[in-house]
Coordinates of C-alpha atoms in Angstrom, one line a residue:
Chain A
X1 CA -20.3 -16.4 -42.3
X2 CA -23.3 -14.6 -44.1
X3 CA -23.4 -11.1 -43.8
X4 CA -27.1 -11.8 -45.5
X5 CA -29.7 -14.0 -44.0
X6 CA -31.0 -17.5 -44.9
X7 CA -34.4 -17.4 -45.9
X8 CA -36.0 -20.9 -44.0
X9 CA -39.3 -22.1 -45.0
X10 CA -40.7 -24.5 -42.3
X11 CA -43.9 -26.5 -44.1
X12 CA -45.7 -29.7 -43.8
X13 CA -48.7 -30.8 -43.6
X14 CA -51.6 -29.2 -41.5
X15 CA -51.4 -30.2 -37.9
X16 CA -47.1 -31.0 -38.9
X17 CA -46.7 -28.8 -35.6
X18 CA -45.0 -26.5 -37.8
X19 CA -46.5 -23.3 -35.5
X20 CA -45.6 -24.9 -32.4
X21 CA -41.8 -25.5 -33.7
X22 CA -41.4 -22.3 -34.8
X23 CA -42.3 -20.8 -31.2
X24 CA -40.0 -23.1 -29.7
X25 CA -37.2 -21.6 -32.2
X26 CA -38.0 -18.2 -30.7
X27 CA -36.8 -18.9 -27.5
X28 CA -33.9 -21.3 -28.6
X29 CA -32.2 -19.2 -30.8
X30 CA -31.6 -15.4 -31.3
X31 CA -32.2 -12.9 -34.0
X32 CA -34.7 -15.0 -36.2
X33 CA -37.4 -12.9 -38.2
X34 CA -40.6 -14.7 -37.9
X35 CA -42.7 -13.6 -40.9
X36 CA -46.1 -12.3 -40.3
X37 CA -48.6 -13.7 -42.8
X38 CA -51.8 -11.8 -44.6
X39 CA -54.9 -13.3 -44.7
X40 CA -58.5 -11.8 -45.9
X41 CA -60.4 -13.8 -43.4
X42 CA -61.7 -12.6 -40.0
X43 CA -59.8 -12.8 -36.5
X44 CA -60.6 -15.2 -34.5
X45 CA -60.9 -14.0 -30.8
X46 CA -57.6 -13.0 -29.2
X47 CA -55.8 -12.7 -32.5
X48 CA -54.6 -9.3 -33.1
X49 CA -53.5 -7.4 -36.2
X50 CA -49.5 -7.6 -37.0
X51 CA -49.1 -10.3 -34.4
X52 CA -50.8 -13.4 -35.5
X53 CA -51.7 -12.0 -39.7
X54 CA -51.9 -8.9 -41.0
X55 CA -55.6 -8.6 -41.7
X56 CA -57.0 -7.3 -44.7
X57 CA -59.6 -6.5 -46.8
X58 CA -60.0 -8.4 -50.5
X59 CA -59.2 -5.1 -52.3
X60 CA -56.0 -4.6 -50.0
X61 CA -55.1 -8.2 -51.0
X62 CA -55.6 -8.3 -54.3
X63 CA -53.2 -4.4 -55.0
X64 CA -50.9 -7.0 -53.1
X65 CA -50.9 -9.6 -55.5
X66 CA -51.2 -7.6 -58.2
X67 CA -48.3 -5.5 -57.3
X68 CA -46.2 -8.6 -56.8
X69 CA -46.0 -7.8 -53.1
X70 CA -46.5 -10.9 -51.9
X71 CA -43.5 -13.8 -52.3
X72 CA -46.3 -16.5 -52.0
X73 CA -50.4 -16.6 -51.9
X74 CA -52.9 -18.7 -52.0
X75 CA -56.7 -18.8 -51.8
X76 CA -57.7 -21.1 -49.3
X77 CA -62.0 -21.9 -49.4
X78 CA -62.6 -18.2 -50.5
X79 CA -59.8 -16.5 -48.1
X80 CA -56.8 -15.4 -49.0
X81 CA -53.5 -16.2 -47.4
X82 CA -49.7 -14.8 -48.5
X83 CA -46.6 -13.8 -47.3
X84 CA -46.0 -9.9 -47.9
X85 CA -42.7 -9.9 -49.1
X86 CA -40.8 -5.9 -47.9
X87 CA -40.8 -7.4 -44.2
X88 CA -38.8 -10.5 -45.4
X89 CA -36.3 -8.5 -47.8
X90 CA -35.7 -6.2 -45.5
X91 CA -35.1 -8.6 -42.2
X92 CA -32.6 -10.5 -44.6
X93 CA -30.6 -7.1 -45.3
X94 CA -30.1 -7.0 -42.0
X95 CA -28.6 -9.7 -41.6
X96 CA -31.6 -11.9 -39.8
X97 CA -32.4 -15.4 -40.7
X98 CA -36.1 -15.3 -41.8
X99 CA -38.6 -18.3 -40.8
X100 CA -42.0 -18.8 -42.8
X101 CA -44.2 -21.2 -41.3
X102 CA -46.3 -21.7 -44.7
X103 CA -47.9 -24.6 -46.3
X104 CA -46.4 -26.9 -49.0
X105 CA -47.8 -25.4 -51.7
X106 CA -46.5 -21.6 -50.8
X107 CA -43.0 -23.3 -49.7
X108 CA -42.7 -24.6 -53.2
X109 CA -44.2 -20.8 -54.6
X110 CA -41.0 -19.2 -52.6
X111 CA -38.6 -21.8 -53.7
X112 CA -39.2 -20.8 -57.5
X113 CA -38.9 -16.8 -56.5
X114 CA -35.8 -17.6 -54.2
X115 CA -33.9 -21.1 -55.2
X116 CA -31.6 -20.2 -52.5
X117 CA -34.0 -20.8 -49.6
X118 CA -33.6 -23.5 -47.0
X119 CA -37.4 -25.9 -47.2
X120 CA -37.8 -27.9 -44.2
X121 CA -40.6 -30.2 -44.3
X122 CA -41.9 -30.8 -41.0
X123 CA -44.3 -34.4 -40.9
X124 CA -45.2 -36.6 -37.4
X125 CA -44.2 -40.3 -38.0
X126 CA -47.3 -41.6 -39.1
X127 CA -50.7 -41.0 -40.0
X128 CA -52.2 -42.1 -37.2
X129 CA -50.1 -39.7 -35.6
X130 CA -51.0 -36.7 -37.6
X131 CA -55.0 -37.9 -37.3
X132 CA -54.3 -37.5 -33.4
X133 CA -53.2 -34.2 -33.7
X134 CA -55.7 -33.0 -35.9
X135 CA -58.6 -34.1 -33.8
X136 CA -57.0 -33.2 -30.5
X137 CA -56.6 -29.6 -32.2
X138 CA -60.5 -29.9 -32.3
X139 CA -61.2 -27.1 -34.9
X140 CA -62.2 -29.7 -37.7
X141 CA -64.9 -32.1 -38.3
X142 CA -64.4 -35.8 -39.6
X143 CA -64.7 -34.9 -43.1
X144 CA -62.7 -32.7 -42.8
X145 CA -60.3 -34.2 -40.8
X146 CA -60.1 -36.9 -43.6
X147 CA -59.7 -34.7 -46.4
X148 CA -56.2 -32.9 -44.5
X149 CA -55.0 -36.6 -43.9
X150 CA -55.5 -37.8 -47.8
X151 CA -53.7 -34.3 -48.9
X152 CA -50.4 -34.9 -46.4
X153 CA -50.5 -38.2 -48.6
X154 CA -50.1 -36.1 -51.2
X155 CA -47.6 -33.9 -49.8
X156 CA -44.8 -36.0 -48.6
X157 CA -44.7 -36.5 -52.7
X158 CA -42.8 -33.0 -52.7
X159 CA -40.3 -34.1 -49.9
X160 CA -37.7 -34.4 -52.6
X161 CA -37.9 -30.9 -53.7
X162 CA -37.5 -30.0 -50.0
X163 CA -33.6 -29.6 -48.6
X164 CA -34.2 -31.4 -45.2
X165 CA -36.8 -33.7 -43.6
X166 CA -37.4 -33.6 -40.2
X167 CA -39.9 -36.2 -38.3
X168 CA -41.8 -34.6 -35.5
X169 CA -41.8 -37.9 -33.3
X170 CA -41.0 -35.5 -30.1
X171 CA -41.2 -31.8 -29.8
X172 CA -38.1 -30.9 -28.2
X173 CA -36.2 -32.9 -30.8
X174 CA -37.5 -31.3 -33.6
X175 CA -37.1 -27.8 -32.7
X176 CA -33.2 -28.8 -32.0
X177 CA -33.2 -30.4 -35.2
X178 CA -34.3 -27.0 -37.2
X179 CA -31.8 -25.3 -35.0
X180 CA -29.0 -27.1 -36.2
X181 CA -30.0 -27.2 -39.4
X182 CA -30.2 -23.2 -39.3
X183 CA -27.0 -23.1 -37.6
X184 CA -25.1 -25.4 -40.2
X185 CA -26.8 -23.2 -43.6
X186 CA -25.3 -19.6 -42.0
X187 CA -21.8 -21.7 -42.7
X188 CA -22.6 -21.3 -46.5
X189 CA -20.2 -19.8 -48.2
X190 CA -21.2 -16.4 -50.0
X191 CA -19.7 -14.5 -52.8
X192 CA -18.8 -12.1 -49.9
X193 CA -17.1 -14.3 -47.6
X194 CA -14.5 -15.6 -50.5
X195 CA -13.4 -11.6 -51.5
X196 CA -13.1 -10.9 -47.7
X197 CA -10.8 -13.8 -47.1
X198 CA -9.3 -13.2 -50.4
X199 CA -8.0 -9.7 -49.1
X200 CA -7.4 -11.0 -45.8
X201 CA -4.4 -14.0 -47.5
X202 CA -3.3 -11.9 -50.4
X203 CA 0.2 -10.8 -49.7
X204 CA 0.4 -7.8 -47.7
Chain B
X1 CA -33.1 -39.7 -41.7
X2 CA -31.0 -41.0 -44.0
X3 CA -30.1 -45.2 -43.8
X4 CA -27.3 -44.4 -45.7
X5 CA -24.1 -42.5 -44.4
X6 CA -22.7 -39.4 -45.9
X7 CA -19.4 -39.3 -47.5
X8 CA -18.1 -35.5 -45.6
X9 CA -14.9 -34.1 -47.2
X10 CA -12.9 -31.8 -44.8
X11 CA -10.1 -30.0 -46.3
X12 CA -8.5 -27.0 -46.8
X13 CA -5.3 -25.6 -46.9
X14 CA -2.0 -27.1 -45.4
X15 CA -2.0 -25.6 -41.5
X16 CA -5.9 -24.8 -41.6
X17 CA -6.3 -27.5 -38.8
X18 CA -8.1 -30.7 -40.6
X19 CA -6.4 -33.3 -38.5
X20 CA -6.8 -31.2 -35.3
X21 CA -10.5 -30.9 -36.0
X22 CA -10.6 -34.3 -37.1
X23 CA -9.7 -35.7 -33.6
X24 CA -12.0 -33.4 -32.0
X25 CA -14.8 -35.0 -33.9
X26 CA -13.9 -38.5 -33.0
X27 CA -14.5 -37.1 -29.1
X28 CA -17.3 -35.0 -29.5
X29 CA -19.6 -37.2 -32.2
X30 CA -20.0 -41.4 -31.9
X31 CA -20.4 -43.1 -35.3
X32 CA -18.3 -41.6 -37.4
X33 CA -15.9 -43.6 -39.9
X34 CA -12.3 -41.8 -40.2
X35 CA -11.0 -42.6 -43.6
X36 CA -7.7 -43.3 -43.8
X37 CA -5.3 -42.5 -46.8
X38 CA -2.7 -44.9 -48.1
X39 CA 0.5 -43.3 -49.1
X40 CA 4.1 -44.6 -50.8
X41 CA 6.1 -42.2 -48.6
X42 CA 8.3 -43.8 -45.4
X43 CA 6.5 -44.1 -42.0
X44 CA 7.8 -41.4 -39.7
X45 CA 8.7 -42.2 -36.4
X46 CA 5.6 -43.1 -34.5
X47 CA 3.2 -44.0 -37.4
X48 CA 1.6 -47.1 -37.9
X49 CA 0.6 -48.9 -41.0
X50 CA -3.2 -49.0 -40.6
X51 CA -3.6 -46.5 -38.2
X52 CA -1.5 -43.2 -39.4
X53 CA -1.9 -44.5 -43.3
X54 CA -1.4 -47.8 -45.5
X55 CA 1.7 -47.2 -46.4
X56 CA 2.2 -49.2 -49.9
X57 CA 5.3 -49.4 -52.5
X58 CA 4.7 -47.9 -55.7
X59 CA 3.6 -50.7 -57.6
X60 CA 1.3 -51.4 -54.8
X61 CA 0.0 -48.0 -55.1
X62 CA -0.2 -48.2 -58.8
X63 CA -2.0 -51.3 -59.0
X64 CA -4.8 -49.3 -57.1
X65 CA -4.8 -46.2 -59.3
X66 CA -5.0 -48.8 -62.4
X67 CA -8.0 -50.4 -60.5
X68 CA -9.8 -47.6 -59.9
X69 CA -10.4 -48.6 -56.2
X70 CA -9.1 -44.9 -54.9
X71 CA -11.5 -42.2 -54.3
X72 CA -9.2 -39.7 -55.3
X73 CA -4.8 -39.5 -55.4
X74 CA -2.3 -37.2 -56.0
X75 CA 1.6 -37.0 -57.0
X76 CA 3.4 -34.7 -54.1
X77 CA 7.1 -34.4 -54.9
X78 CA 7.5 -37.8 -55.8
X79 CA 4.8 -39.4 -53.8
X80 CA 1.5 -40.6 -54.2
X81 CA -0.8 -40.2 -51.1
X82 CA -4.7 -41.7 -52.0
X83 CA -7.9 -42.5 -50.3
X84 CA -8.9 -46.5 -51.0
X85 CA -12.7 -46.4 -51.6
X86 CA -13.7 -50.1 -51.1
X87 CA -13.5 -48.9 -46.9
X88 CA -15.5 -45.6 -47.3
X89 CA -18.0 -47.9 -49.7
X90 CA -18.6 -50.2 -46.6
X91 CA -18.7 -47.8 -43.8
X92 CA -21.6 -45.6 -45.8
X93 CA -23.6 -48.5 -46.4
X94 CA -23.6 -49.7 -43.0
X95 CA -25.1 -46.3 -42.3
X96 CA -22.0 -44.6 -41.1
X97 CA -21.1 -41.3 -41.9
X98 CA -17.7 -40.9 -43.2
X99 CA -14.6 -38.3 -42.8
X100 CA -13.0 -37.8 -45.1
X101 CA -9.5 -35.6 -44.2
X102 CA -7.8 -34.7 -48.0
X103 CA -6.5 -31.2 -49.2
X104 CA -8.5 -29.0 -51.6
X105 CA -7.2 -31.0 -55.1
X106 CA -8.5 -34.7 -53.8
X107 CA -12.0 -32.8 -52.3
X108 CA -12.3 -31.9 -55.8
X109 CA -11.8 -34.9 -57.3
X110 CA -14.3 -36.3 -54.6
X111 CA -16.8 -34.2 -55.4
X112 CA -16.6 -35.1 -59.0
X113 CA -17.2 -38.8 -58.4
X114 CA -19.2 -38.5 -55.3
X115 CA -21.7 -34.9 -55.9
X116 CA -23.7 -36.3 -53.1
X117 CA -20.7 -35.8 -50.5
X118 CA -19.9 -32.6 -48.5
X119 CA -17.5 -30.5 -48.9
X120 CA -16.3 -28.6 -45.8
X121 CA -13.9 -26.1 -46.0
X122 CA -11.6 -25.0 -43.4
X123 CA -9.1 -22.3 -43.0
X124 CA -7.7 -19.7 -40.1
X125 CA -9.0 -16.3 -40.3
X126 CA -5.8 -14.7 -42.2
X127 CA -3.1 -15.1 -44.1
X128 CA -0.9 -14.0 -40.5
X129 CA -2.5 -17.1 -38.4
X130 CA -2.0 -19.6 -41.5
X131 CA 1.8 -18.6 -41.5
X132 CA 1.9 -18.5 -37.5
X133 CA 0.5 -22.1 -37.6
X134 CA 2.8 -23.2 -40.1
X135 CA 5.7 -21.9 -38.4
X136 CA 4.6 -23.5 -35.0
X137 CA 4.6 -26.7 -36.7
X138 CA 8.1 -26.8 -37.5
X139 CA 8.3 -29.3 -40.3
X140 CA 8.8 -27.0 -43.0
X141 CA 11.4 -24.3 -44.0
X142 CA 11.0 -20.3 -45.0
X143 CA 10.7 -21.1 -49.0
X144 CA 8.2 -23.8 -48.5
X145 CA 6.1 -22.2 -45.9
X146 CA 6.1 -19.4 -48.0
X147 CA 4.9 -21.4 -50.9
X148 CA 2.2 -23.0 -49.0
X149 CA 0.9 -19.6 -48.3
X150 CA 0.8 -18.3 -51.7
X151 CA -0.8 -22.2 -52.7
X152 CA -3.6 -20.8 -49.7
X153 CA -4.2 -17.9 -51.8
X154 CA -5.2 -20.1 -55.3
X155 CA -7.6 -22.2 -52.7
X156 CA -9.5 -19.8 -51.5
X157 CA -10.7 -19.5 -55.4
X158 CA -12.5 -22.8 -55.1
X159 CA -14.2 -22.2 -52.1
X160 CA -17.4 -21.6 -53.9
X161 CA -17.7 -25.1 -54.9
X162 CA -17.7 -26.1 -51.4
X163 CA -20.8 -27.2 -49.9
X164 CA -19.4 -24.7 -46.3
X165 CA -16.8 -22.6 -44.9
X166 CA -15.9 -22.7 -41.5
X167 CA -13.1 -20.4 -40.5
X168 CA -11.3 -21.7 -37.7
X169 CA -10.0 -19.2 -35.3
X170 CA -11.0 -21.0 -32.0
X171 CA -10.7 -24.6 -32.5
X172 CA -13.4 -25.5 -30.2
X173 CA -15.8 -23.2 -32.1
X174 CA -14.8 -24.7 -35.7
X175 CA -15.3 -28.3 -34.0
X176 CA -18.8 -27.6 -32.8
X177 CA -19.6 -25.8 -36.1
X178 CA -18.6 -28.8 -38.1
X179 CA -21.0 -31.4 -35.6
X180 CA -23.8 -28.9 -36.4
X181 CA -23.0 -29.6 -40.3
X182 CA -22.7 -33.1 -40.1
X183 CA -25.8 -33.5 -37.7
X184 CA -28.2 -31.3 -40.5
X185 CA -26.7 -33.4 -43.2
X186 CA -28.1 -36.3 -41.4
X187 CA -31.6 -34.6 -42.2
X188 CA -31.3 -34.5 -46.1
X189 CA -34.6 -36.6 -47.4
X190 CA -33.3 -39.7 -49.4
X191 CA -35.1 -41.6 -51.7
X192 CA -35.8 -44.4 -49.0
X193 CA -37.2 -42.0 -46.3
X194 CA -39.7 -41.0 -48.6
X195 CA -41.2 -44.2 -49.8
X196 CA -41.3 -45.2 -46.3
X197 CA -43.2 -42.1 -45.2
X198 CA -45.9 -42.8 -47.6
X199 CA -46.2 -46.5 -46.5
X200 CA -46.8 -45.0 -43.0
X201 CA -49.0 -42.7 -44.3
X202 CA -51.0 -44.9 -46.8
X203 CA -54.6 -45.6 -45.5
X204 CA -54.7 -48.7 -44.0

């Protein structure tokens, strides 16, 4: 019914699978903007500019956050990370449902700037499960490894300020879960959709 | 997620199509409890006690109101129609999800009780297909179709404290969009999902 998109913030802890979901939305379902994130650190090979981040330099970043450009940011072991915000307004105008893939702490920085956005927290079943992702992924060392698994602790202490939950037990029924869950918010009503029907039932 | 079913309110005007929908659900969703409403009015030819409605005397009916055991009643020209709450109670603590079927007044007195439940509102894309619908039915005459359409008008006012609003102008379409609402309800974090996250993920 929304002639304006919903704004969905997909977040969980790191190594949630929140990336992989959110590729597996693209091809389910049409006419989602995936949000491109910023980030002051260095590409990594095969990662290009305005597909994977927007790459900048500390000076470009920080005219972004002090303009207020950016709807959340965080500085993550001296590089910065955010979400530049014109993309996102104006893929909503249109009409598109917007997906951030961001981490708890940004999810909870956009709710504040936009209470009516849709958090998803995105978590595998157990911590064993999550510490088999994280060293399959093979970027991190133990200590490392160990220090994102004591933080998720901390995270799934936000859960309640999140609108849904989903448990990433099995890929394919995650991604339909988000889907629906996307599917069921564009039947919220808007201010919009009550004058429209309003004129359409008042008495010719 | 949830252990605990959700209480769903569909309602909407008289001819938007709740019982229709209803029954759709019952085929196209398993596990679903269909409340039903109790009533002092007659049986019509057909209906069964139990099935259609518990149909009660007065001081049956009464008795209930004076307990507080109904979710929410009403007066319509002389008779009361109510939704016993001791059945809904069960069903949601056995983990079912319950439908509720109840026009826009008893929704609202839901709500008020229940502000975890969801409201669903339903209605035909104009005033033209409500009164072609109402026609079609053949149960009522010109003055009180004609009331019923100006009642429409008032409801659409509270459609802002609904939860959604599915238009229904193909009645398949208004059936799958209300499975895609119940199914994302399904994925609201409660209390218990929570505390049994962080046992899972509480160092062992």
């Amino acid at each position: 019914m929304k002639t304006r998109g919903n704004l969905i913030v997909i977040s969980g802890p790191s190594g949630s699978g929140k990336g992989t979901v959110c590729q597996g939305l693209c091809r389910a379902m049409s006419g989602l903007h995936i949000s491109i994130s910023a980030t002051t650190r260095k590409p990594r090979s095969g990662e290009k500019d305005g597909i994977n981040y927007y790459f900048l330099s500390r000076e470009q970043f920080e005219k972004m956050i002090a303009g207020g450009q950016l709807l959340e940011w965080a500085d993550v072991y001296g590089y910065y990370y955010g979400t530049p915000g014109e993309p996102v307004i104006e893929a909503l105008n249109a009409g598109k449902d917007v997906i951030l893939e961001i981490d708890v702490q940004g999810a909870l920085q956009v709710k504040s700037k936009f209470p009516g956005c849709v958090l998803i927290f995105l978590i595998p079943p157990t911590r064993a499960e999550l510490e088999r992702r994280l060293r399959n992924r093979g970027t991190d060392s133990a200590e490392e490894i160990e220090r994102r698994l004591r933080w998720a602790e901390k995270e799934i202490n936000e859960v309640s300020k999140y609108d849904y939950l989903v448990i990433n037990d099995d890929l394919e029924s995650a991604i339909r879960k988000v889907c629906t869950i996307i599917t069921a918010e564009r039947c919220r009503p808007a201010l919009l959709d009550v004058e429209m029907l309003l004129q359409r039932y008042r008495n010719a």
